Short mmCIF file of C-alpha atoms in Angstrom, two decimals:
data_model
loop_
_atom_site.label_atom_id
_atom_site.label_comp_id
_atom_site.label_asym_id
_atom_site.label_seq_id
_atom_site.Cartn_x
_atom_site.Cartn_y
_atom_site.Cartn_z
CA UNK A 27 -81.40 26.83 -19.72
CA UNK A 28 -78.50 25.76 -17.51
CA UNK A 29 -77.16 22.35 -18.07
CA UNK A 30 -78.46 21.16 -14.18
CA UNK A 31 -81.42 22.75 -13.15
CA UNK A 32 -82.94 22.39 -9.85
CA UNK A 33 -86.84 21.75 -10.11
CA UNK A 34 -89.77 21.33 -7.31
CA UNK A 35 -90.57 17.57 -7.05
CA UNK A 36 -89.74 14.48 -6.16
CA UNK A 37 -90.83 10.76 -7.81
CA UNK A 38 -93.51 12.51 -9.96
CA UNK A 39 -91.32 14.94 -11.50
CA UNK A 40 -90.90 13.15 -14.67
CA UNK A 41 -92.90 12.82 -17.24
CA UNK A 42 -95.48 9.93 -17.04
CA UNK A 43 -94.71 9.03 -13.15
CA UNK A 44 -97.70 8.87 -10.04
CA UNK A 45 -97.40 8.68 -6.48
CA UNK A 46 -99.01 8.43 -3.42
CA UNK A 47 -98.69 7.85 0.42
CA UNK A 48 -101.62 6.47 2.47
CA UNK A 49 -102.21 4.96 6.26
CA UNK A 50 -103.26 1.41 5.77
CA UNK A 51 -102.62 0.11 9.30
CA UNK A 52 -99.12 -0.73 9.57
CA UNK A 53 -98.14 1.85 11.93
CA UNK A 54 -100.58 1.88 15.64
CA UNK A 55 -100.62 5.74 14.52
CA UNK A 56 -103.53 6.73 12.29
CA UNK A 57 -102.27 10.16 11.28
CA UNK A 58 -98.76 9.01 10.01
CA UNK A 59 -98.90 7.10 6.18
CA UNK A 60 -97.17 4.21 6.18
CA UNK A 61 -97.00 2.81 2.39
CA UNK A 62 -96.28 4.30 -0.49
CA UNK A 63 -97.15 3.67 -4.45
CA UNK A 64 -94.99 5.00 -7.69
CA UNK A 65 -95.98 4.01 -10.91
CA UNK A 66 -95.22 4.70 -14.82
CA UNK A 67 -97.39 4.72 -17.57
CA UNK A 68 -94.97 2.48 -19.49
CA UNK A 69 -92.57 -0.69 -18.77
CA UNK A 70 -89.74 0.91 -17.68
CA UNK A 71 -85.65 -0.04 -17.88
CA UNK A 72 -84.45 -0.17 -14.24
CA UNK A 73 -81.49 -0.54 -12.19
CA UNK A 74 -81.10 -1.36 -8.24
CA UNK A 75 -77.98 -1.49 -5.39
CA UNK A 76 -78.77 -3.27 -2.38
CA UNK A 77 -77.41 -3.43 1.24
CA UNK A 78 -74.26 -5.49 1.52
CA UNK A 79 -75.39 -6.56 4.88
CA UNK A 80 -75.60 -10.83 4.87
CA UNK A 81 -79.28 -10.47 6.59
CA UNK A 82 -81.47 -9.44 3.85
CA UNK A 83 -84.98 -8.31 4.24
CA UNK A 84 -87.44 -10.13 2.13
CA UNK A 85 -88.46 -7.14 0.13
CA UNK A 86 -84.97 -6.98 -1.19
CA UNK A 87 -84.45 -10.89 -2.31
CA UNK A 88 -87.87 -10.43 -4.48
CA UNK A 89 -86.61 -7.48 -5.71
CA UNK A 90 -83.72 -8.55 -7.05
CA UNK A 91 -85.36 -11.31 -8.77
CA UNK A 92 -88.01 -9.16 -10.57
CA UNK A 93 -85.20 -6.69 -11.64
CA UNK A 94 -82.61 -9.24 -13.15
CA UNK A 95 -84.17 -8.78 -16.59
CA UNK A 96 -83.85 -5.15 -16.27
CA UNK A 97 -87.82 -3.93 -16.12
CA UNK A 98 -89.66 -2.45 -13.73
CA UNK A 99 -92.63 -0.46 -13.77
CA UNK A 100 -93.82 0.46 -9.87
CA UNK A 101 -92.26 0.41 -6.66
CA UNK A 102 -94.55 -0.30 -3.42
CA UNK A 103 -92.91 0.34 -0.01
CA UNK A 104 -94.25 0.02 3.26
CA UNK A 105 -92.79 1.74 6.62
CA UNK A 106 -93.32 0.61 10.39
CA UNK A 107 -92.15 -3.06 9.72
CA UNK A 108 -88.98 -3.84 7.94
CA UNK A 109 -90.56 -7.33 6.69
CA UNK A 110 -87.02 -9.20 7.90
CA UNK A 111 -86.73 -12.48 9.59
CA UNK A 112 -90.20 -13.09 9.07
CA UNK A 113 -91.24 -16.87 8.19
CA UNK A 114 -93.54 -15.12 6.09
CA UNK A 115 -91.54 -13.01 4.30
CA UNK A 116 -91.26 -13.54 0.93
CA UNK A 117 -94.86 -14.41 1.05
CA UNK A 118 -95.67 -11.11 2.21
CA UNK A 119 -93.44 -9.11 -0.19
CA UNK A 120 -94.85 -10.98 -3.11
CA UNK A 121 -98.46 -10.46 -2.04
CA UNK A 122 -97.48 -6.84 -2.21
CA UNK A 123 -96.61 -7.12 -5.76
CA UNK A 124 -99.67 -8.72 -6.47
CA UNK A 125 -101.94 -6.22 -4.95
CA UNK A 126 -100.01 -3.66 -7.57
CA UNK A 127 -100.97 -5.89 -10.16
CA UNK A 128 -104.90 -6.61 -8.85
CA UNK A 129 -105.56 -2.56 -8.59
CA UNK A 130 -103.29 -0.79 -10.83
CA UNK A 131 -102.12 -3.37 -13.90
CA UNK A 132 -98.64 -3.38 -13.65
CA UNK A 133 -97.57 -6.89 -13.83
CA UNK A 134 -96.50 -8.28 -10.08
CA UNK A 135 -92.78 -9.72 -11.51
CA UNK A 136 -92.60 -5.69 -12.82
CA UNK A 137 -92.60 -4.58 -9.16
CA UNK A 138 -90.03 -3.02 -7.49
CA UNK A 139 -91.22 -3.89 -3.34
CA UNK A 140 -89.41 -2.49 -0.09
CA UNK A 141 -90.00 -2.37 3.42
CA UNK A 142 -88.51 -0.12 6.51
CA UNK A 143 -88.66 -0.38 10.00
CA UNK A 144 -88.08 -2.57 12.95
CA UNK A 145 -86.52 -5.86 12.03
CA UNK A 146 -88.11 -9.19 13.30
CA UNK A 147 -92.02 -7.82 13.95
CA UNK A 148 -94.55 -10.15 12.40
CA UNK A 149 -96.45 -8.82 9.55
CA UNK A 150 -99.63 -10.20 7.72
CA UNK A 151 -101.15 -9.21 4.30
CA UNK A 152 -104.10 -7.68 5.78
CA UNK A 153 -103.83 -4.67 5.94
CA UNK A 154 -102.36 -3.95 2.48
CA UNK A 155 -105.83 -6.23 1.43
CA UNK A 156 -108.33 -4.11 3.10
CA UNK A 157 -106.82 -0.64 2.20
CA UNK A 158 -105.34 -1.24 -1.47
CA UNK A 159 -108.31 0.82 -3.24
CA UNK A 160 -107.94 3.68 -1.12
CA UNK A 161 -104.30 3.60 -2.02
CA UNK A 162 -104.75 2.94 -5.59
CA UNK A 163 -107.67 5.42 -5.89
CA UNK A 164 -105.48 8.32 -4.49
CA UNK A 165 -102.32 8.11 -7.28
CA UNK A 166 -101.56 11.48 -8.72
CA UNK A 167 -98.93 12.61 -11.14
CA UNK A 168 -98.64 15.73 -9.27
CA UNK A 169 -96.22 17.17 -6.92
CA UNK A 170 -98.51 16.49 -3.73
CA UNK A 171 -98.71 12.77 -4.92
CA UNK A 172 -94.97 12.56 -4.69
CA UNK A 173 -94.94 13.96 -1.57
CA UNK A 174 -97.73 11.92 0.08
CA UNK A 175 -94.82 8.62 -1.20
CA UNK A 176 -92.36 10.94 0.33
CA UNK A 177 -94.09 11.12 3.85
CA UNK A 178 -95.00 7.66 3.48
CA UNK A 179 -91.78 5.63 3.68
CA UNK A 180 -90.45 8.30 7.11
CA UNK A 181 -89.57 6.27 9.89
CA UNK A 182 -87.51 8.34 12.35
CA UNK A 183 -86.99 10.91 9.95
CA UNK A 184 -87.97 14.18 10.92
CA UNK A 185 -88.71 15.48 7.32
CA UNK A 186 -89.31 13.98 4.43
CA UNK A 187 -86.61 13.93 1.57
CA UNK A 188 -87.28 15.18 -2.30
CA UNK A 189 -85.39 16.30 -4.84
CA UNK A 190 -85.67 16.68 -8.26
CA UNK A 191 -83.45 18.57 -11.58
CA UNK A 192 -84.23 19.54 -15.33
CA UNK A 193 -81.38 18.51 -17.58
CA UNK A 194 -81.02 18.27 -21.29
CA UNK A 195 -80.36 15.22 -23.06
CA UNK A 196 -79.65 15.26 -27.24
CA UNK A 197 -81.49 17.98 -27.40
CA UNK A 198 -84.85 16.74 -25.50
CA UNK A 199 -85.70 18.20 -21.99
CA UNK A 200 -85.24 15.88 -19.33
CA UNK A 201 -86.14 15.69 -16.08
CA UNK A 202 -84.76 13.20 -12.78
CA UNK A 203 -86.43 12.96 -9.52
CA UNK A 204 -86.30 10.95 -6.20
CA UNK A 205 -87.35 10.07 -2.48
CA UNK A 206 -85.43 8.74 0.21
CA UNK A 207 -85.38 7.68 3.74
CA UNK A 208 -82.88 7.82 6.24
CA UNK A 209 -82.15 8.85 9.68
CA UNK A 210 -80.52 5.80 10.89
CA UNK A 211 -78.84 2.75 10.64
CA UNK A 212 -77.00 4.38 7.91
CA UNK A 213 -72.96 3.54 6.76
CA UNK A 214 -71.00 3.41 4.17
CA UNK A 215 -71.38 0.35 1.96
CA UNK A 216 -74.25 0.35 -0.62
CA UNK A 217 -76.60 1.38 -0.51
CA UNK A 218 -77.37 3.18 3.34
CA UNK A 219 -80.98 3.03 3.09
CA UNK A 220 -84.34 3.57 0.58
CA UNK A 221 -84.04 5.82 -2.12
CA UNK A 222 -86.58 5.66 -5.24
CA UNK A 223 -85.28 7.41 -8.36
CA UNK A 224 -87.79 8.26 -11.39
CA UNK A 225 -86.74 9.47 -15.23
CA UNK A 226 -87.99 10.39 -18.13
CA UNK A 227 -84.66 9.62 -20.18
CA UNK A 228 -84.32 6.93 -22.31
CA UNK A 229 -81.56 4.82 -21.42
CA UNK A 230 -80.38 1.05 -21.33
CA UNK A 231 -80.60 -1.16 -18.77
CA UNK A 232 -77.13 -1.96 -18.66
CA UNK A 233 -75.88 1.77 -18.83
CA UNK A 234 -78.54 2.75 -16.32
CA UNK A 235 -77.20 0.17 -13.83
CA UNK A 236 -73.50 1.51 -14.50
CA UNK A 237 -74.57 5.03 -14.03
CA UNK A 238 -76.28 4.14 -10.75
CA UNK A 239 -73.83 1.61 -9.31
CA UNK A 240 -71.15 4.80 -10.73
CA UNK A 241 -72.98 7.56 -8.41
CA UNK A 242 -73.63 5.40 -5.50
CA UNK A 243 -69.93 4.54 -4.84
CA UNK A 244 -69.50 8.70 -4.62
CA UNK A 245 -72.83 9.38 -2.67
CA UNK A 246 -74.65 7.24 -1.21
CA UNK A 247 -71.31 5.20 -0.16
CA UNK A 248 -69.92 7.97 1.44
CA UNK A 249 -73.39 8.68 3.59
CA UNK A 250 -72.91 7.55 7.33
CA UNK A 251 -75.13 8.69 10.40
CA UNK A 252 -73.99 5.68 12.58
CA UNK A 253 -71.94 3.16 11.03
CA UNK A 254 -74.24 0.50 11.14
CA UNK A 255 -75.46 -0.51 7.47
CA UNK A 256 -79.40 -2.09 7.34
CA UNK A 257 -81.02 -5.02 6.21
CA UNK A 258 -83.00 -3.52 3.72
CA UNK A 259 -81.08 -0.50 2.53
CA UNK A 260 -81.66 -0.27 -1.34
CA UNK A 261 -81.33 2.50 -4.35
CA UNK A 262 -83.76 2.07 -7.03
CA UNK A 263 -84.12 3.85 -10.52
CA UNK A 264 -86.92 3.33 -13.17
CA UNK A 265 -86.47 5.71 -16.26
CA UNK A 266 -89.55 5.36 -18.93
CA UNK A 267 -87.70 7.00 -21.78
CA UNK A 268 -90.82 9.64 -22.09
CA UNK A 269 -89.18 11.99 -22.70
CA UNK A 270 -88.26 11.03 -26.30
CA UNK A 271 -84.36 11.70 -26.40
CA UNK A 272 -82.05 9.52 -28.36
CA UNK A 273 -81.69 6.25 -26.27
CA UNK A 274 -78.27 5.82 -24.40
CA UNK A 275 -77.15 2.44 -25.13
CA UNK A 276 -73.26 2.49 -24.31
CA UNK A 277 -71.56 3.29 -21.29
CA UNK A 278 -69.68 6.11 -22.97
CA UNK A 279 -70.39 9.21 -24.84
CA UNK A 280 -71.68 12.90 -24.23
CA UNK A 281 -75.24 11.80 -23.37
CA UNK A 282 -74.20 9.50 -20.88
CA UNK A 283 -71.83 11.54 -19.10
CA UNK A 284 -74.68 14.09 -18.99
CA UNK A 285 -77.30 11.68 -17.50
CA UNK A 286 -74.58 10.29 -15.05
CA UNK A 287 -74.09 14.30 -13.61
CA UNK A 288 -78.05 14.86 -13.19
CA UNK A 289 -78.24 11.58 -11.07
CA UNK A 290 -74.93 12.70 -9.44
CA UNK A 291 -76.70 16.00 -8.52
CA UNK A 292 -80.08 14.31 -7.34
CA UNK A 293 -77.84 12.21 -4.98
CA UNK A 294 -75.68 14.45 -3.72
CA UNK A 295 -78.22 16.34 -2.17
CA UNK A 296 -80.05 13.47 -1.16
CA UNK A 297 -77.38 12.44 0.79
CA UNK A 298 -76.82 16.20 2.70
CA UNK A 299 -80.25 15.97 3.15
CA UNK A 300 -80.23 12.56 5.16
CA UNK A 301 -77.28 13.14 6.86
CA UNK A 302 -78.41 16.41 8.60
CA UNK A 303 -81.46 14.38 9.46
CA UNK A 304 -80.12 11.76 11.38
CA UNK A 305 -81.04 11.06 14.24
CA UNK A 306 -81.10 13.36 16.76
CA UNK A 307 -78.41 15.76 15.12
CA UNK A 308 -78.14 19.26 15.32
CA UNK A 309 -75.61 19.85 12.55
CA UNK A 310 -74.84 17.95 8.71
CA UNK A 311 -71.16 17.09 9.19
CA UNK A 312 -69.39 17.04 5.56
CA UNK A 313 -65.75 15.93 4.74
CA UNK A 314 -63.77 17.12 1.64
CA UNK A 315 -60.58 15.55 1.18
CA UNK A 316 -58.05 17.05 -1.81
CA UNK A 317 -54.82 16.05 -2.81
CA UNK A 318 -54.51 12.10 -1.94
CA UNK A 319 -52.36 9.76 -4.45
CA UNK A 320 -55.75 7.90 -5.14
CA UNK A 321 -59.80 8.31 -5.64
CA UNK A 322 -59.26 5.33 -3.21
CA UNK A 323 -57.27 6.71 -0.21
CA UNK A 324 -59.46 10.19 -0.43
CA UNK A 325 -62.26 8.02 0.16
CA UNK A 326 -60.95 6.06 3.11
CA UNK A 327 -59.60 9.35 4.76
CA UNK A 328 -63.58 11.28 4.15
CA UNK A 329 -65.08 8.36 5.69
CA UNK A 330 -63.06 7.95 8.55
CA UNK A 331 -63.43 11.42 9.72
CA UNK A 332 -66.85 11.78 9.23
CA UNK A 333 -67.21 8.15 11.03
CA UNK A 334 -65.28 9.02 14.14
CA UNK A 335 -67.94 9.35 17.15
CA UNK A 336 -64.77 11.50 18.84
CA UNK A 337 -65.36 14.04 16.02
CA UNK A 338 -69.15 13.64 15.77
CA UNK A 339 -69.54 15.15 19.55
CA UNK A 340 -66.78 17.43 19.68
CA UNK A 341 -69.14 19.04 16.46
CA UNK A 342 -72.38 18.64 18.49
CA UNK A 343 -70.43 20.53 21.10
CA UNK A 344 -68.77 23.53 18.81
CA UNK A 345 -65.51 22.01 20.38
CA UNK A 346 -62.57 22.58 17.62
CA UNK A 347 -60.75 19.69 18.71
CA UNK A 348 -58.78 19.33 15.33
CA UNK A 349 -56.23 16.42 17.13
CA UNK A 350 -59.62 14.53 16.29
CA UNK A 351 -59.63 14.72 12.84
CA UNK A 352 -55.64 13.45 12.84
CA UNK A 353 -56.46 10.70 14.83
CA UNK A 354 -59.36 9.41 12.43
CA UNK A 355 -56.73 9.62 9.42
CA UNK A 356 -54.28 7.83 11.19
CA UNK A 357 -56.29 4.58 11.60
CA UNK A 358 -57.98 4.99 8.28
CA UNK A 359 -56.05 2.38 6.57
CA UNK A 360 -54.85 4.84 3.58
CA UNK A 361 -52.02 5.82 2.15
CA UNK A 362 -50.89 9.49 4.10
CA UNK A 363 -47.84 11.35 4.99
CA UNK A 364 -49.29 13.18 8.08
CA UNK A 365 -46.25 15.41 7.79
CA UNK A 366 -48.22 16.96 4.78
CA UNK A 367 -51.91 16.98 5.87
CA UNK A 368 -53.44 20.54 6.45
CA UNK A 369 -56.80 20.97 7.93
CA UNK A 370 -59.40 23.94 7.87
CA UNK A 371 -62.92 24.12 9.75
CA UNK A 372 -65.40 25.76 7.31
CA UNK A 373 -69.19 26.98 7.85
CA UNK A 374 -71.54 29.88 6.40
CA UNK A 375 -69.89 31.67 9.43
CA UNK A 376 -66.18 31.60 7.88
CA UNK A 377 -63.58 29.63 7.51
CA UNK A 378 -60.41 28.51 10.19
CA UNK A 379 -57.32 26.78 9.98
CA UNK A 380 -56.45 24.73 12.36
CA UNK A 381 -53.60 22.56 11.32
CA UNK A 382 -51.03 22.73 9.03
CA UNK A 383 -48.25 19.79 8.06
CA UNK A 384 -49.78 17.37 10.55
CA UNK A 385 -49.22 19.82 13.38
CA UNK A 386 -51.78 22.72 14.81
CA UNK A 387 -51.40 26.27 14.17
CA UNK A 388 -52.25 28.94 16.23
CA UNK A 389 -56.39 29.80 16.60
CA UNK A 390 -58.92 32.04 17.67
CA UNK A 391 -60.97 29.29 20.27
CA UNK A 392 -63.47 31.64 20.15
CA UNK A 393 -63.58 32.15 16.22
CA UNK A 394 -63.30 28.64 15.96
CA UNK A 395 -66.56 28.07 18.19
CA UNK A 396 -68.65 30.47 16.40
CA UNK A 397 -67.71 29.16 13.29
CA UNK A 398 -68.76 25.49 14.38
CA UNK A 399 -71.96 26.60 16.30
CA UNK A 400 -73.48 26.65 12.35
CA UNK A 401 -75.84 24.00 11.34
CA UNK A 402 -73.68 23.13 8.27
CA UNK A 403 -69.96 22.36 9.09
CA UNK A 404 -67.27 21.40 6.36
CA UNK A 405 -63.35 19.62 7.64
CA UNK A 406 -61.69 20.35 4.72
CA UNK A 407 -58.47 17.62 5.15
CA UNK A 408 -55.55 18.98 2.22
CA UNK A 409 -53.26 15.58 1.94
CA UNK A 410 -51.05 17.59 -0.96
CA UNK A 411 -49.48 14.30 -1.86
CA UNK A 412 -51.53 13.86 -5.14
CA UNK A 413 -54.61 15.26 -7.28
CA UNK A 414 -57.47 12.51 -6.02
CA UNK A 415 -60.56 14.09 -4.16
CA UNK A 416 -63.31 12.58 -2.28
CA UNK A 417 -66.67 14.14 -0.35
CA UNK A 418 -68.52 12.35 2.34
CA UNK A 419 -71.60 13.21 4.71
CA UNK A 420 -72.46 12.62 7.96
CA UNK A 421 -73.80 14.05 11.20
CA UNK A 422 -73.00 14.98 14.92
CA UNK A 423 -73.47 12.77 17.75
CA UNK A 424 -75.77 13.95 20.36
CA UNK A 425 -77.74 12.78 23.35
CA UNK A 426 -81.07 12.28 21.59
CA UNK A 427 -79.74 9.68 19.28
CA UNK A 428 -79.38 7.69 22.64
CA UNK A 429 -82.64 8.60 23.33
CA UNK A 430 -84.25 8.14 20.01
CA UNK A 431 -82.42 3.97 20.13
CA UNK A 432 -82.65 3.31 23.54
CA UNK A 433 -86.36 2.69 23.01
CA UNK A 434 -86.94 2.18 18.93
CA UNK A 435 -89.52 -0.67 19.51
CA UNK A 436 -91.58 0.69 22.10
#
């Protein structure tokens, strides 16, 4: 077996996780499910990141008070109303928690709650009261159960998002799964929206929140449809320790560096998957920066470029306007000698330089517009003034994400 296998699934891939996704009245629209249920069989160690956004939804203040200690055992998340400047708020969120605990068990301080959707719409308990059972009766610990969660927490996302790998782990067979949500309202600046992360592994609290915080700062931190960050944008990960390896208590070691590369892989692709998503884009936009003096300035320069709404429609329109991709550098903030920055525009189509020592090089326009009319297109930005790397995602910028915002609420 491979060290990082790819596997079908999502939240119920490992062992002892359910899911479902059900309508219960949230959303006017009867055929789209609107809350979604993941449970363990067993207390399990968790770990959260939140939004850094100083308007909080409720969801997320309750959450962070049932995970201090460390435990969590379900998550419940609702889409169509993002439960936020409510005067009700915290009462809802907690009465969501203690519907989990009425009709499945799980202790209401054990759940993990979360919300999505449009910010300031008032919200009641009711329908989560009349519709629990129907929810609760439906929980499966089988791929279409995950998926049902998966559908569940959508707002303008056009598919859902699952994604799941097989690792091993002193010398038991591990697996790690997830959902997310995104499509808008997502920057840099963790977390960038809802992501629910299950695993089998046994492993600390405290090393499970440093292998989370760890991956977000490379992943989910580097995700950005739109540069505006949410209210309720959170990462959450329960693992149950099923899976009977050798706990990982430190911060250090073999075993933790091997847990900290499956959730790396789960998130990566997480992340491509959300960013081709957004909204209204045609094309996932990804930025590879090499050779920067620091992790820190390879970040700043990714970002930037995959930020800059110049570059983000001159992608959307195949237009290999390279000065672009300068220009975003130059106000990045970082530490650059533009005399020594090479770029290349890279898809499944080929590969095309386009600058070379901070100046342009001669180019096929042509070549260069086939190459960006691919749904997948890579700037790979060379600083060659050090060994530091950095990846980021994003999206192109076209008219339907005017479209799709002009008219969220109605």
């Amino acid at each position: 077996m491979s060290e990082i296998t790819f596997i079908a699934g999502g939240a119920t891939a490992a062992q002892g996780f359910s899911a479902t996704g059900e309508h219960m009245g949230i959303r006017r629209n009867r055929t789209r499910r609107d809350v979604a249920l993941i449970v363990s069989e067993v207390p399990a160690n968790a770990a959260c990141v939140y939004t850094q956004n100083l308007v909080k939804g409720a969801p997320i203040l309750v959450t962070q008070k049932h995970v201090e200690n460390g435990i969590a055992q379900a998550v419940i998340c609702n889409s169509g109303n993002a439960n936020t400047c409510n005067a009700n708020g915290i009462e809802i969120a907690e009465g969501m928690c203690s519907l989990v605990e009425q009709y499945i068990g799980v202790k209401a301080e054990d759940v993990i709650v979360a919300s999505t959707g449009v910010i300031g719409q008032p919200m009641t308990l009711e329908p989560f009261q009349k519709n629990f059972g129907k929810l609760a009766d439906s929980l499966e610990d089988t791929p279409a159960g995950g998926t049902r969660a998966a559908e569940a927490i959508m707002t303008t996302d056009t598919v859902s998002k699952e994604v799941a790998v097989r690792f091993p782990l002193g010398g038991k067979t591990c697996k790690l799964g997830g959902i997310a949500k995104g499509s808008g309202m997502i920057a840099p600046n963790m977390a960038t929206m809802l992501c629910f992360l299950t695993t089998d592994a046994a492993i600390s609290p405290v090393a499970l929140k440093r292998a989370l915080t760890t991956v977000t700062a490379d992943t989910f931190n580097m995700l950005s449809v739109d540069g505006d960050t949410s209210t309720n944008d959170m990462v959450s990960i329960m693992a149950n320790g099923m899976a009977g390896n050798t706990p990982i208590e430190a911060c250090m070691g073999t075993d933790y560096e091997a847990f900290v590369a499956a959730l790396y892989k789960v998130c990566e692709k997480l992340c491509a998957i959300m960013a081709k998503d957004g909204e209204g884009a045609t094309k996932l936009l990804v930025c590879e920066v090499t050779g920067a003096k620091s992790t820190a300035t390879a970040k700043l320069v990714a970002k930037a470029v995959i930020k800059s709404t110049l570059l983000k429609a001159a992608i959307f329109g195949a237009d290999a306007n390279w000065g672009r991709v300068l220009c975003a550098i130059g106000y990045a903030g970082a530490d650059v000698d533009v005399s020594k920055v090479d770029v290349n525009f890279r898809s499944n189509r080929g590969l095309i330089p386009v600058c070379r020592g901070g100046a342009g090089v001669a180019f096929s326009e042509e070549t260069a517009k086939e190459i960006l009319m691919d749904d997948e297109i890579t700037v790979q930005v060379a600083l060659n003034s050090g060994s530091a790397t950095a990846k980021a995602w994003g999206c192109d910028l076209t008219y339907d994400y005017v479209k799709i915002n002009g008219d969220y609420r109605t």
